[in-house]
Tab-separated table of C-alpha atoms in Angstrom:
chain	number	residue	atom	x	y	z
W	1	MET	CA	-8.695	-4.580	18.911
W	2	GLU	CA	-5.428	-5.391	20.332
W	3	LEU	CA	-2.049	-4.392	18.931
W	4	ARG	CA	-0.168	-7.520	19.153
W	5	PRO	CA	1.671	-9.505	16.517
W	6	HIS	CA	0.186	-12.225	15.119
W	7	PRO	CA	0.835	-14.486	11.642
W	8	LEU	CA	-3.113	-14.236	10.670
W	9	PRO	CA	-4.465	-10.953	11.699
W	10	PRO	CA	-8.179	-10.163	12.035
W	11	THR	CA	-9.991	-8.813	9.106
W	12	VAL	CA	-12.367	-5.939	9.728
W	13	GLU	CA	-15.639	-5.641	7.772
W	14	ALA	CA	-17.695	-2.522	7.494
W	15	ARG	CA	-20.456	-1.036	5.419
W	16	THR	CA	-20.475	2.455	3.565
W	17	GLY	CA	-22.511	4.691	5.410
W	18	HIS	CA	-22.161	2.940	8.743
W	19	PRO	CA	-19.520	4.402	11.074
W	20	LEU	CA	-17.353	2.165	12.979
W	21	GLN	CA	-15.626	3.005	16.210
W	22	ILE	CA	-12.418	0.705	17.393
W	23	GLU	CA	-10.279	0.957	20.252
W	24	TRP	CA	-6.788	0.072	19.540
W	25	VAL	CA	-5.449	-1.385	22.607
W	26	ASN	CA	-1.481	-1.793	22.926
W	27	ASN	CA	-0.836	-4.976	24.514
W	28	LEU	CA	2.856	-5.361	23.161
W	29	PRO	CA	5.702	-6.075	25.198
W	30	THR	CA	7.928	-3.258	26.543
W	31	THR	CA	11.230	-4.344	24.755
W	32	HIS	CA	11.301	-4.537	20.753
W	33	PHE	CA	12.959	-7.877	19.356
W	34	LEU	CA	14.027	-5.907	16.195
W	35	PRO	CA	17.204	-3.913	15.909
W	36	ILE	CA	16.047	-0.160	16.186
W	37	ASP	CA	17.928	2.609	14.420
W	38	HIS	CA	17.834	5.341	17.070
W	39	SER	CA	19.546	7.873	14.676
W	40	LEU	CA	16.042	8.056	12.394
W	41	HIS	CA	13.794	10.810	12.836
W	42	GLY	CA	11.353	10.091	15.798
W	43	CYS	CA	13.594	7.333	17.389
W	44	GLY	CA	15.611	9.201	19.965
W	45	ARG	CA	16.949	7.090	22.657
W	46	ASP	CA	14.711	9.336	24.907
W	47	ILE	CA	11.466	7.847	24.214
W	48	PRO	CA	10.078	4.413	24.571
W	49	ASP	CA	11.344	1.614	22.338
W	50	VAL	CA	8.220	-0.049	21.956
W	51	ARG	CA	5.081	2.282	20.685
W	52	SER	CA	2.318	2.082	18.063
W	53	VAL	CA	-0.421	3.988	16.211
W	54	ALA	CA	-2.966	2.384	13.676
W	55	HIS	CA	-3.573	3.890	10.360
W	56	VAL	CA	-6.474	2.685	8.124
W	57	HIS	CA	-4.741	2.947	4.777
W	58	GLY	CA	-7.382	4.029	2.265
W	59	ALA	CA	-9.533	5.439	4.808
W	60	LYS	CA	-11.071	9.045	4.505
W	61	VAL	CA	-11.117	10.052	8.285
W	62	PRO	CA	-10.683	13.135	10.410
W	63	THR	CA	-6.822	13.958	11.102
W	64	GLN	CA	-7.246	12.887	14.694
W	65	ASP	CA	-7.981	9.282	13.721
W	66	ASP	CA	-5.635	8.989	10.582
W	67	GLY	CA	-2.885	7.510	12.792
W	68	TYR	CA	-0.198	10.311	12.309
W	69	PRO	CA	3.151	8.871	13.061
W	70	GLU	CA	3.841	11.298	15.887
W	71	ASP	CA	0.611	10.232	17.602
W	72	TRP	CA	1.968	6.813	19.064
W	73	PHE	CA	0.896	5.315	22.300
W	74	VAL	CA	3.051	3.102	24.461
W	75	PRO	CA	2.041	-0.568	25.970
W	76	GLY	CA	-0.629	-0.401	28.748
W	77	LYS	CA	-2.362	2.360	26.626
W	78	SER	CA	-5.116	2.556	24.033
W	79	ARG	CA	-6.521	4.943	21.405
W	80	ILE	CA	-10.183	4.921	20.320
W	81	CYS	CA	-10.763	6.089	16.489
W	82	HIS	CA	-13.772	6.676	14.670
W	83	TYR	CA	-14.016	5.534	11.002
W	84	PRO	CA	-17.098	7.384	8.915
W	85	ASN	CA	-16.850	4.753	6.236
W	86	GLN	CA	-18.370	7.363	3.834
W	87	GLN	CA	-16.639	6.196	0.726
W	88	ASP	CA	-17.176	3.611	-1.816
W	89	ALA	CA	-16.697	-0.166	-1.140
W	90	ALA	CA	-13.089	-1.288	-1.396
W	91	ALA	CA	-10.644	-3.587	0.183
W	92	LEU	CA	-8.804	-1.209	2.530
W	93	TRP	CA	-6.019	-2.407	4.989
W	94	TYR	CA	-4.560	-1.063	8.563
W	95	HIS	CA	-1.135	-1.243	10.034
W	96	ASP	CA	1.286	0.336	12.299
W	97	HIS	CA	2.487	4.005	11.510
W	98	ALA	CA	4.796	4.893	14.419
W	99	MET	CA	7.436	7.394	13.735
W	100	GLY	CA	10.555	5.597	12.735
W	101	LEU	CA	9.527	2.098	13.593
W	102	ASN	CA	6.609	1.080	11.303
W	103	ARG	CA	8.899	-0.702	9.293
W	104	LEU	CA	9.821	-2.996	12.427
W	105	ASN	CA	6.233	-2.978	13.744
W	106	THR	CA	4.643	-3.880	10.493
W	107	TYR	CA	7.350	-6.587	9.919
W	108	ALA	CA	6.486	-7.817	13.237
W	109	GLY	CA	2.688	-8.458	12.096
W	110	LEU	CA	0.932	-5.227	13.088
W	111	PHE	CA	-1.491	-5.250	9.900
W	112	GLY	CA	-4.757	-6.484	8.587
W	113	MET	CA	-7.422	-6.147	6.117
W	114	TYR	CA	-10.440	-3.696	6.453
W	115	ILE	CA	-13.025	-4.422	3.784
W	116	LEU	CA	-15.912	-2.111	3.415
W	117	ARG	CA	-19.007	-3.070	1.383
W	118	ASP	CA	-21.948	-1.238	-0.309
W	119	GLN	CA	-25.027	-1.580	-2.053
W	120	VAL	CA	-23.598	-0.917	-5.657
W	121	GLU	CA	-20.998	-3.994	-5.053
W	122	ASP	CA	-23.982	-6.185	-3.687
W	123	ALA	CA	-26.080	-5.708	-6.744
W	124	LEU	CA	-23.249	-7.057	-8.757
W	125	HIS	CA	-23.702	-10.495	-7.278
W	126	LEU	CA	-19.940	-11.178	-7.316
W	127	PRO	CA	-18.351	-14.373	-5.740
W	128	SER	CA	-19.020	-14.136	-2.060
W	129	GLY	CA	-18.902	-16.490	1.135
W	130	LYS	CA	-16.292	-19.124	0.993
W	131	TYR	CA	-15.874	-18.134	-2.985
W	132	GLU	CA	-14.324	-14.513	-1.962
W	133	VAL	CA	-11.123	-14.968	-0.304
W	134	PRO	CA	-8.429	-12.215	1.080
W	135	LEU	CA	-4.860	-13.143	0.219
W	136	ILE	CA	-2.173	-11.189	2.299
W	137	PHE	CA	1.178	-11.415	0.728
W	138	TYR	CA	4.607	-10.692	2.705
W	139	ASP	CA	8.103	-12.018	2.990
W	140	ARG	CA	9.930	-12.833	6.194
W	141	ASN	CA	13.318	-14.326	7.029
W	142	PHE	CA	13.587	-16.959	10.120
W	143	THR	CA	16.458	-17.771	12.334
W	144	THR	CA	16.969	-21.474	13.124
W	145	ASP	CA	14.933	-21.818	15.770
W	146	GLY	CA	11.706	-20.368	13.987
W	147	GLN	CA	12.092	-16.581	15.146
W	148	LEU	CA	11.593	-13.607	12.745
W	149	PHE	CA	14.942	-12.253	11.637
W	150	TYR	CA	15.230	-8.839	10.287
W	151	ALA	CA	18.686	-7.722	8.891
W	152	ASP	CA	20.493	-4.727	9.758
W	153	SER	CA	23.608	-2.792	8.279
W	154	GLY	CA	25.892	-4.037	10.734
W	155	ASP	CA	26.611	-0.404	12.079
W	156	PRO	CA	25.341	-0.380	15.835
W	157	ASP	CA	24.815	3.172	15.410
W	158	HIS	CA	22.922	3.010	12.262
W	159	PRO	CA	21.402	-0.482	11.595
W	160	TRP	CA	18.766	1.047	9.113
W	161	ILE	CA	18.869	-0.699	5.460
W	162	PRO	CA	17.647	0.867	2.247
W	163	GLU	CA	15.437	-2.069	1.409
W	164	PHE	CA	14.495	-5.491	2.919
W	165	THR	CA	13.517	-8.581	1.089
W	166	ALA	CA	13.469	-11.926	2.413
W	167	ASP	CA	13.654	-15.492	1.285
W	168	GLY	CA	10.365	-16.783	2.649
W	169	ILE	CA	7.155	-15.633	1.082
W	170	LEU	CA	4.081	-15.886	3.183
W	171	ILE	CA	0.221	-15.853	2.112
W	172	ASN	CA	-2.149	-15.739	4.921
W	173	GLY	CA	0.641	-16.413	7.276
W	174	LYS	CA	1.869	-19.695	5.887
W	175	ILE	CA	4.700	-20.668	3.610
W	176	ARG	CA	3.903	-22.242	0.090
W	177	PRO	CA	0.108	-23.065	1.298
W	178	TYR	CA	-2.312	-24.673	-0.642
W	179	PHE	CA	-5.825	-23.953	-1.164
W	180	GLU	CA	-8.576	-26.639	-2.103
W	181	VAL	CA	-10.861	-24.920	-4.518
W	182	GLU	CA	-13.987	-25.720	-6.538
W	183	PRO	CA	-14.026	-25.699	-10.481
W	184	CYS	CA	-16.011	-22.408	-10.739
W	185	LEU	CA	-15.256	-18.654	-10.255
W	186	TYR	CA	-13.448	-17.299	-7.044
W	187	ARG	CA	-12.903	-13.620	-5.783
W	188	PHE	CA	-9.452	-12.893	-4.385
W	189	ARG	CA	-8.788	-9.684	-2.419
W	190	THR	CA	-5.150	-9.439	-2.853
W	191	LEU	CA	-2.792	-7.267	-0.674
W	192	ASN	CA	0.880	-6.682	-0.438
W	193	THR	CA	2.110	-5.798	3.015
W	194	SER	CA	5.674	-6.465	2.384
W	195	ASN	CA	8.189	-3.961	3.558
W	196	SER	CA	9.964	-3.472	0.181
W	197	ARG	CA	9.104	-6.695	-1.958
W	198	PHE	CA	6.872	-6.144	-5.126
W	199	PHE	CA	4.877	-9.101	-6.603
W	200	LEU	CA	4.290	-9.939	-10.116
W	201	LEU	CA	1.325	-12.489	-9.898
W	202	SER	CA	0.269	-14.737	-12.598
W	203	LEU	CA	-0.955	-18.227	-13.001
W	204	SER	CA	1.201	-21.554	-14.077
W	205	ASN	CA	-0.798	-22.330	-16.681
W	206	GLN	CA	-0.885	-18.854	-18.479
W	207	GLN	CA	-4.645	-18.405	-17.749
W	208	PRO	CA	-5.466	-14.752	-17.895
W	209	LEU	CA	-6.360	-13.325	-14.477
W	210	THR	CA	-9.607	-10.725	-14.505
W	211	GLN	CA	-9.005	-7.594	-12.524
W	212	ILE	CA	-11.972	-5.952	-11.231
W	213	GLY	CA	-10.916	-3.608	-8.895
W	214	SER	CA	-7.752	-1.993	-7.356
W	215	ASP	CA	-6.768	0.320	-4.061
W	216	GLN	CA	-10.045	2.139	-3.894
W	217	GLY	CA	-12.603	-0.312	-5.100
W	218	LEU	CA	-14.050	-1.432	-8.251
W	219	LEU	CA	-13.043	-0.775	-11.946
W	220	SER	CA	-15.703	0.596	-14.547
W	221	ALA	CA	-15.190	-2.786	-16.423
W	222	PRO	CA	-13.471	-6.253	-15.851
W	223	VAL	CA	-9.778	-6.415	-17.369
W	224	GLU	CA	-8.118	-9.483	-18.744
W	225	VAL	CA	-4.420	-9.257	-17.802
W	226	LYS	CA	-1.426	-11.950	-17.913
W	227	SER	CA	-0.200	-10.623	-14.699
W	228	VAL	CA	-0.766	-8.053	-11.907
W	229	VAL	CA	2.166	-6.114	-10.407
W	230	LEU	CA	1.710	-5.170	-6.507
W	231	ALA	CA	3.822	-2.829	-5.115
W	232	PRO	CA	3.839	-2.512	-1.103
W	233	ALA	CA	0.475	-1.377	0.052
W	234	GLU	CA	-1.196	-1.799	-3.181
W	235	ARG	CA	-4.299	-4.036	-3.697
W	236	ALA	CA	-5.788	-6.168	-6.724
W	237	ASP	CA	-9.714	-7.478	-6.670
W	238	ILE	CA	-8.820	-10.570	-8.963
W	239	LEU	CA	-11.361	-13.334	-10.303
W	240	ILE	CA	-10.169	-16.575	-11.231
W	241	ASP	CA	-12.261	-19.042	-12.960
W	242	PHE	CA	-11.085	-22.663	-12.345
W	243	SER	CA	-14.241	-24.433	-14.167
W	244	GLN	CA	-11.909	-25.426	-16.999
W	245	SER	CA	-9.458	-27.047	-14.739
W	246	ALA	CA	-11.537	-29.496	-12.739
W	247	GLY	CA	-9.227	-32.319	-10.937
W	248	GLN	CA	-6.044	-30.322	-11.812
W	249	THR	CA	-3.593	-28.274	-9.923
W	250	LEU	CA	-2.405	-24.887	-10.561
W	251	HIS	CA	-0.074	-22.448	-8.876
W	252	LEU	CA	-0.228	-18.778	-8.315
W	253	ARG	CA	3.198	-17.228	-9.124
W	254	THR	CA	5.239	-14.397	-8.505
W	255	GLY	CA	7.711	-14.358	-11.244
W	256	ALA	CA	9.086	-17.776	-11.848
W	257	LEU	CA	8.323	-18.791	-8.127
W	258	ASP	CA	5.263	-20.766	-7.387
W	259	ILE	CA	3.932	-19.355	-4.174
W	260	LEU	CA	0.174	-20.800	-3.668
W	261	GLU	CA	-0.986	-23.998	-4.947
W	262	PHE	CA	-4.670	-24.667	-5.941
W	263	ARG	CA	-6.072	-27.763	-5.748
W	264	ILE	CA	-9.410	-27.969	-7.806
W	265	ALA	CA	-11.919	-30.446	-7.341
W	266	ARG	CA	-13.745	-32.486	-9.765
W	267	GLN	CA	-17.172	-30.908	-9.130
W	268	SER	CA	-18.523	-27.912	-7.766
W	269	SER	CA	-21.042	-27.563	-4.647
W	270	SER	CA	-22.186	-24.192	-5.807
W	271	PRO	CA	-25.884	-24.203	-6.846
W	272	ALA	CA	-25.436	-22.065	-10.083
W	273	SER	CA	-22.397	-20.445	-12.034
W	274	ILE	CA	-21.963	-16.780	-11.587
W	275	SER	CA	-21.730	-14.756	-14.608
W	276	LEU	CA	-19.268	-11.829	-14.601
W	277	PRO	CA	-21.010	-8.447	-15.106
W	278	LYS	CA	-19.710	-6.582	-18.222
W	279	THR	CA	-19.815	-3.571	-16.317
W	280	LEU	CA	-18.952	-2.672	-12.679
W	281	ARG	CA	-19.000	0.812	-11.173
W	282	PRO	CA	-18.717	4.153	-13.309
W	283	VAL	CA	-15.577	5.891	-12.953
W	284	GLU	CA	-15.971	9.354	-13.483
W	285	ARG	CA	-12.374	10.711	-14.813
W	286	ILE	CA	-11.464	14.008	-13.456
W	287	PRO	CA	-10.848	16.516	-16.042
W	288	GLU	CA	-7.197	18.077	-15.668
W	289	SER	CA	-8.985	21.458	-16.396
W	290	SER	CA	-10.379	21.501	-12.846
W	291	ALA	CA	-7.258	21.591	-11.039
W	292	ILE	CA	-6.535	24.937	-9.459
W	293	THR	CA	-2.632	24.041	-9.168
W	294	THR	CA	0.095	21.491	-10.196
W	295	ARG	CA	2.749	20.536	-7.600
W	296	THR	CA	5.974	19.096	-8.421
W	297	ILE	CA	7.410	16.757	-5.898
W	298	THR	CA	10.908	15.330	-6.403
W	299	LEU	CA	11.925	11.736	-5.361
W	300	ASN	CA	15.696	11.946	-4.153
W	301	GLU	CA	18.056	9.544	-2.835
W	302	TYR	CA	21.456	10.485	-1.422
W	303	GLN	CA	24.781	8.278	-1.207
W	304	ASP	CA	27.538	8.024	0.891
W	305	LYS	CA	31.219	8.444	-0.429
W	306	ILE	CA	31.288	4.539	-1.232
W	307	GLY	CA	27.724	4.420	-2.910
W	308	ASN	CA	25.612	3.449	-0.034
W	309	PRO	CA	22.255	5.101	0.486
W	310	MET	CA	22.258	7.207	3.617
W	311	VAL	CA	18.983	9.038	3.032
W	312	MET	CA	15.749	9.426	1.014
W	313	LEU	CA	13.891	12.522	0.744
W	314	LEU	CA	11.108	14.253	-0.868
W	315	ASN	CA	11.605	17.647	-2.709
W	316	ASN	CA	14.981	17.453	-0.746
W	317	LYS	CA	13.189	18.024	2.863
W	318	HIS	CA	12.956	16.192	5.884
W	319	TRP	CA	9.860	15.199	7.727
W	320	HIS	CA	10.594	17.780	10.489
W	321	GLU	CA	10.886	20.548	8.149
W	322	PRO	CA	7.800	23.091	7.710
W	323	ILE	CA	4.951	21.804	5.693
W	324	THR	CA	5.166	23.234	1.884
W	325	GLU	CA	1.751	21.840	0.744
W	326	PHE	CA	-1.457	23.344	1.618
W	327	PRO	CA	-4.279	22.283	-0.653
W	328	ARG	CA	-7.692	23.415	-0.089
W	329	LEU	CA	-10.722	21.477	1.109
W	330	ASN	CA	-12.860	20.565	-1.895
W	331	SER	CA	-10.277	21.744	-4.600
W	332	THR	CA	-8.726	19.661	-7.105
W	333	GLU	CA	-4.772	19.459	-7.829
W	334	ILE	CA	-2.278	17.653	-9.832
W	335	TRP	CA	0.814	16.330	-8.152
W	336	GLU	CA	3.701	15.146	-10.501
W	337	PHE	CA	6.089	12.859	-8.747
W	338	VAL	CA	9.634	13.274	-10.494
W	339	ASN	CA	11.565	10.258	-9.822
W	340	GLN	CA	15.400	10.823	-9.868
W	341	THR	CA	16.292	7.735	-8.169
W	342	GLU	CA	17.023	4.157	-9.399
W	343	ASP	CA	13.826	2.560	-7.724
W	344	THR	CA	10.225	2.243	-8.361
W	345	HIS	CA	8.646	4.000	-5.504
W	346	PRO	CA	4.918	3.366	-4.401
W	347	MET	CA	3.786	6.833	-3.274
W	348	HIS	CA	0.642	6.989	-0.940
W	349	ILE	CA	-1.155	10.062	-0.135
W	350	HIS	CA	-3.104	9.828	3.254
W	351	LEU	CA	-7.099	11.033	3.270
W	352	VAL	CA	-7.616	11.145	-0.438
W	353	ARG	CA	-8.235	8.874	-3.447
W	354	PHE	CA	-6.878	9.874	-6.758
W	355	GLN	CA	-6.602	8.879	-10.342
W	356	LEU	CA	-3.607	8.644	-12.564
W	357	LEU	CA	-3.207	10.981	-15.524
W	358	ASP	CA	0.133	9.752	-17.164
W	359	ARG	CA	3.940	8.878	-16.750
W	360	ARG	CA	6.679	10.318	-18.989
W	361	THR	CA	10.387	9.548	-19.166
W	362	PHE	CA	12.681	12.377	-18.686
W	363	ASP	CA	16.355	13.358	-18.931
W	364	GLN	CA	17.931	12.610	-15.415
W	365	PHE	CA	21.054	14.018	-16.394
W	366	GLU	CA	19.666	17.396	-17.901
W	367	LEU	CA	17.624	17.827	-14.803
W	368	MET	CA	20.622	17.123	-12.514
W	369	THR	CA	22.944	19.401	-14.045
W	370	ASN	CA	20.736	22.077	-15.623
W	371	LYS	CA	17.731	21.949	-13.451
W	372	LYS	CA	15.506	21.578	-16.535
W	373	LEU	CA	12.962	19.055	-17.105
W	374	ARG	CA	13.194	17.652	-20.553
W	375	PHE	CA	11.114	14.559	-21.567
W	376	ARG	CA	12.523	12.041	-23.560
W	377	GLY	CA	9.536	10.156	-24.708
W	378	PRO	CA	5.738	10.234	-25.297
W	379	VAL	CA	3.310	10.289	-22.804
W	380	GLU	CA	2.309	6.960	-21.431
W	381	PRO	CA	-1.447	6.757	-20.567
W	382	PRO	CA	-2.815	4.623	-17.546
W	383	ALA	CA	-3.201	1.031	-18.071
W	384	PRO	CA	-6.730	-0.449	-18.257
W	385	ASN	CA	-6.289	-1.636	-14.670
W	386	GLU	CA	-4.987	1.307	-13.636
W	387	MET	CA	-8.059	3.524	-14.660
W	388	SER	CA	-10.033	3.383	-11.236
W	389	TRP	CA	-9.316	5.339	-7.882
W	390	LYS	CA	-6.067	4.792	-6.346
W	391	ASP	CA	-4.564	5.726	-2.962
W	392	THR	CA	-1.011	4.189	-3.862
W	393	ILE	CA	0.590	4.649	-7.156
W	394	GLN	CA	3.850	3.081	-8.504
W	395	CYS	CA	6.363	5.769	-9.813
W	396	PRO	CA	8.936	4.164	-12.039
W	397	ALA	CA	12.643	5.637	-12.185
W	398	GLY	CA	13.360	8.192	-14.495
W	399	GLN	CA	9.679	8.926	-14.765
W	400	VAL	CA	7.283	11.890	-14.145
W	401	THR	CA	4.163	10.213	-12.791
W	402	ARG	CA	1.379	12.657	-12.584
W	403	VAL	CA	-2.034	12.244	-10.365
W	404	ILE	CA	-5.029	14.265	-10.116
W	405	ILE	CA	-6.679	14.463	-6.863
W	406	ARG	CA	-9.957	16.059	-5.024
W	407	PHE	CA	-8.841	17.050	-1.521
W	408	GLU	CA	-12.450	15.816	0.112
W	409	GLY	CA	-13.394	14.982	3.421
W	410	TYR	CA	-11.822	16.885	6.166
W	411	ALA	CA	-9.237	19.683	6.756
W	412	GLY	CA	-6.201	18.988	8.993
W	413	LYS	CA	-2.695	17.575	9.047
W	414	TYR	CA	-1.875	14.400	6.784
W	415	LEU	CA	1.212	13.009	5.148
W	416	TYR	CA	2.259	11.439	2.161
W	417	HIS	CA	5.121	9.026	1.778
W	418	CYS	CA	6.842	6.131	-0.170
W	419	HIS	CA	5.324	2.828	0.903
W	420	ILE	CA	8.687	1.004	0.884
W	421	LEU	CA	8.706	1.293	4.608
W	422	GLU	CA	12.618	1.483	5.020
W	423	HIS	CA	12.520	4.628	2.562
W	424	GLU	CA	9.602	5.987	4.606
W	425	ALA	CA	11.671	5.709	7.822
W	426	ASN	CA	14.676	7.689	6.490
W	427	ASP	CA	13.263	10.163	5.453
W	428	MET	CA	10.887	9.702	2.419
W	429	MET	CA	8.048	11.121	4.250
W	430	ARG	CA	6.282	14.493	4.560
W	431	PRO	CA	3.368	16.281	6.211
W	432	PHE	CA	0.772	18.158	4.090
W	433	GLN	CA	-2.332	20.199	5.888
W	434	VAL	CA	-5.674	20.477	4.147
W	435	ILE	CA	-6.946	23.913	4.848
W	436	ALA	CA	-10.713	24.989	5.204
């Protein structure tokens, strides 16, 4: 598969138990068209400006095939990666992960969906074929001649900015598209590939959405929700029933902004209506008692004298500092993310899937001044649509977000990071090593 920017990337489809081999070929130009910050880690002027490495987000793979940020390769080179696909059906995705550059490379279009299927999902007879539609959301700015524009700080020595959101919202490569649907049940595989933007998805007629899955596959049962919040890198598997809206027009919204128009036909060509199963895939909850350790990871932001963010860190450590997390293969751990910043951070852990335990508000001033974690409110359990397997979790400001993880699959070096790409680049990303 070629690594080249394109508004509508190819979708990879695979099946559980059927390994896949992909040769990622770098056919990019040798000069980058977006503003590189050479002061960021891994972005020195002594290395090529254009480099890439592909990471299949959510895939359980050996370390050499994971797309480690330092394993980049340059134009004219390629890399063969093996994907065992020994995991449940899910909508995964692939994107660039080159050290210090992935915010620019992903913005340029180096991403796509990787859909994994299995027999459990097949047996549910969910909407398929033309009634199953991937929806990839992202935002972009354009110059007057239609070229991609990415803002910078104005400082030529440090053009990095702490977040990037754009005016143009694209779905599958188009701004304000329409989609002609039939008055029946559709399955939408939604994915947020934005650098920083969150999406709050709902329908213009207030009709509820039915969520049947998230990052790592199906929920145990369908959940009706008024809206779905997608942080960068998150996925949601959503059903929409258009049967009561024949001949009408509806809009998918983010907040109050219409971003996708559904034009509903008066009749359906589907031979029979699809009934929604009451149960989907059993999700065994991991007992907290099975965890052999709890790791506390702080999310920190440091500002300059006038209050501008300078760097984002995990546990006050930079990427290049020695590894501090060494989970043991086949063990279970609890990781608690203590968010001391003003942002919600979508935290992604490579290799593993995990479950959300809870969130709880804490006193940030007490932690900052006396180094004591004092809670200010009750434990908040997961929402029903957060009760399945995840690989990216929203960690709200001023809260401790706890997840429980089984480190299954492979020993080796991996990483965890915030999936706001500007944060990850500077320097909210850390390696960890699974030991046998």
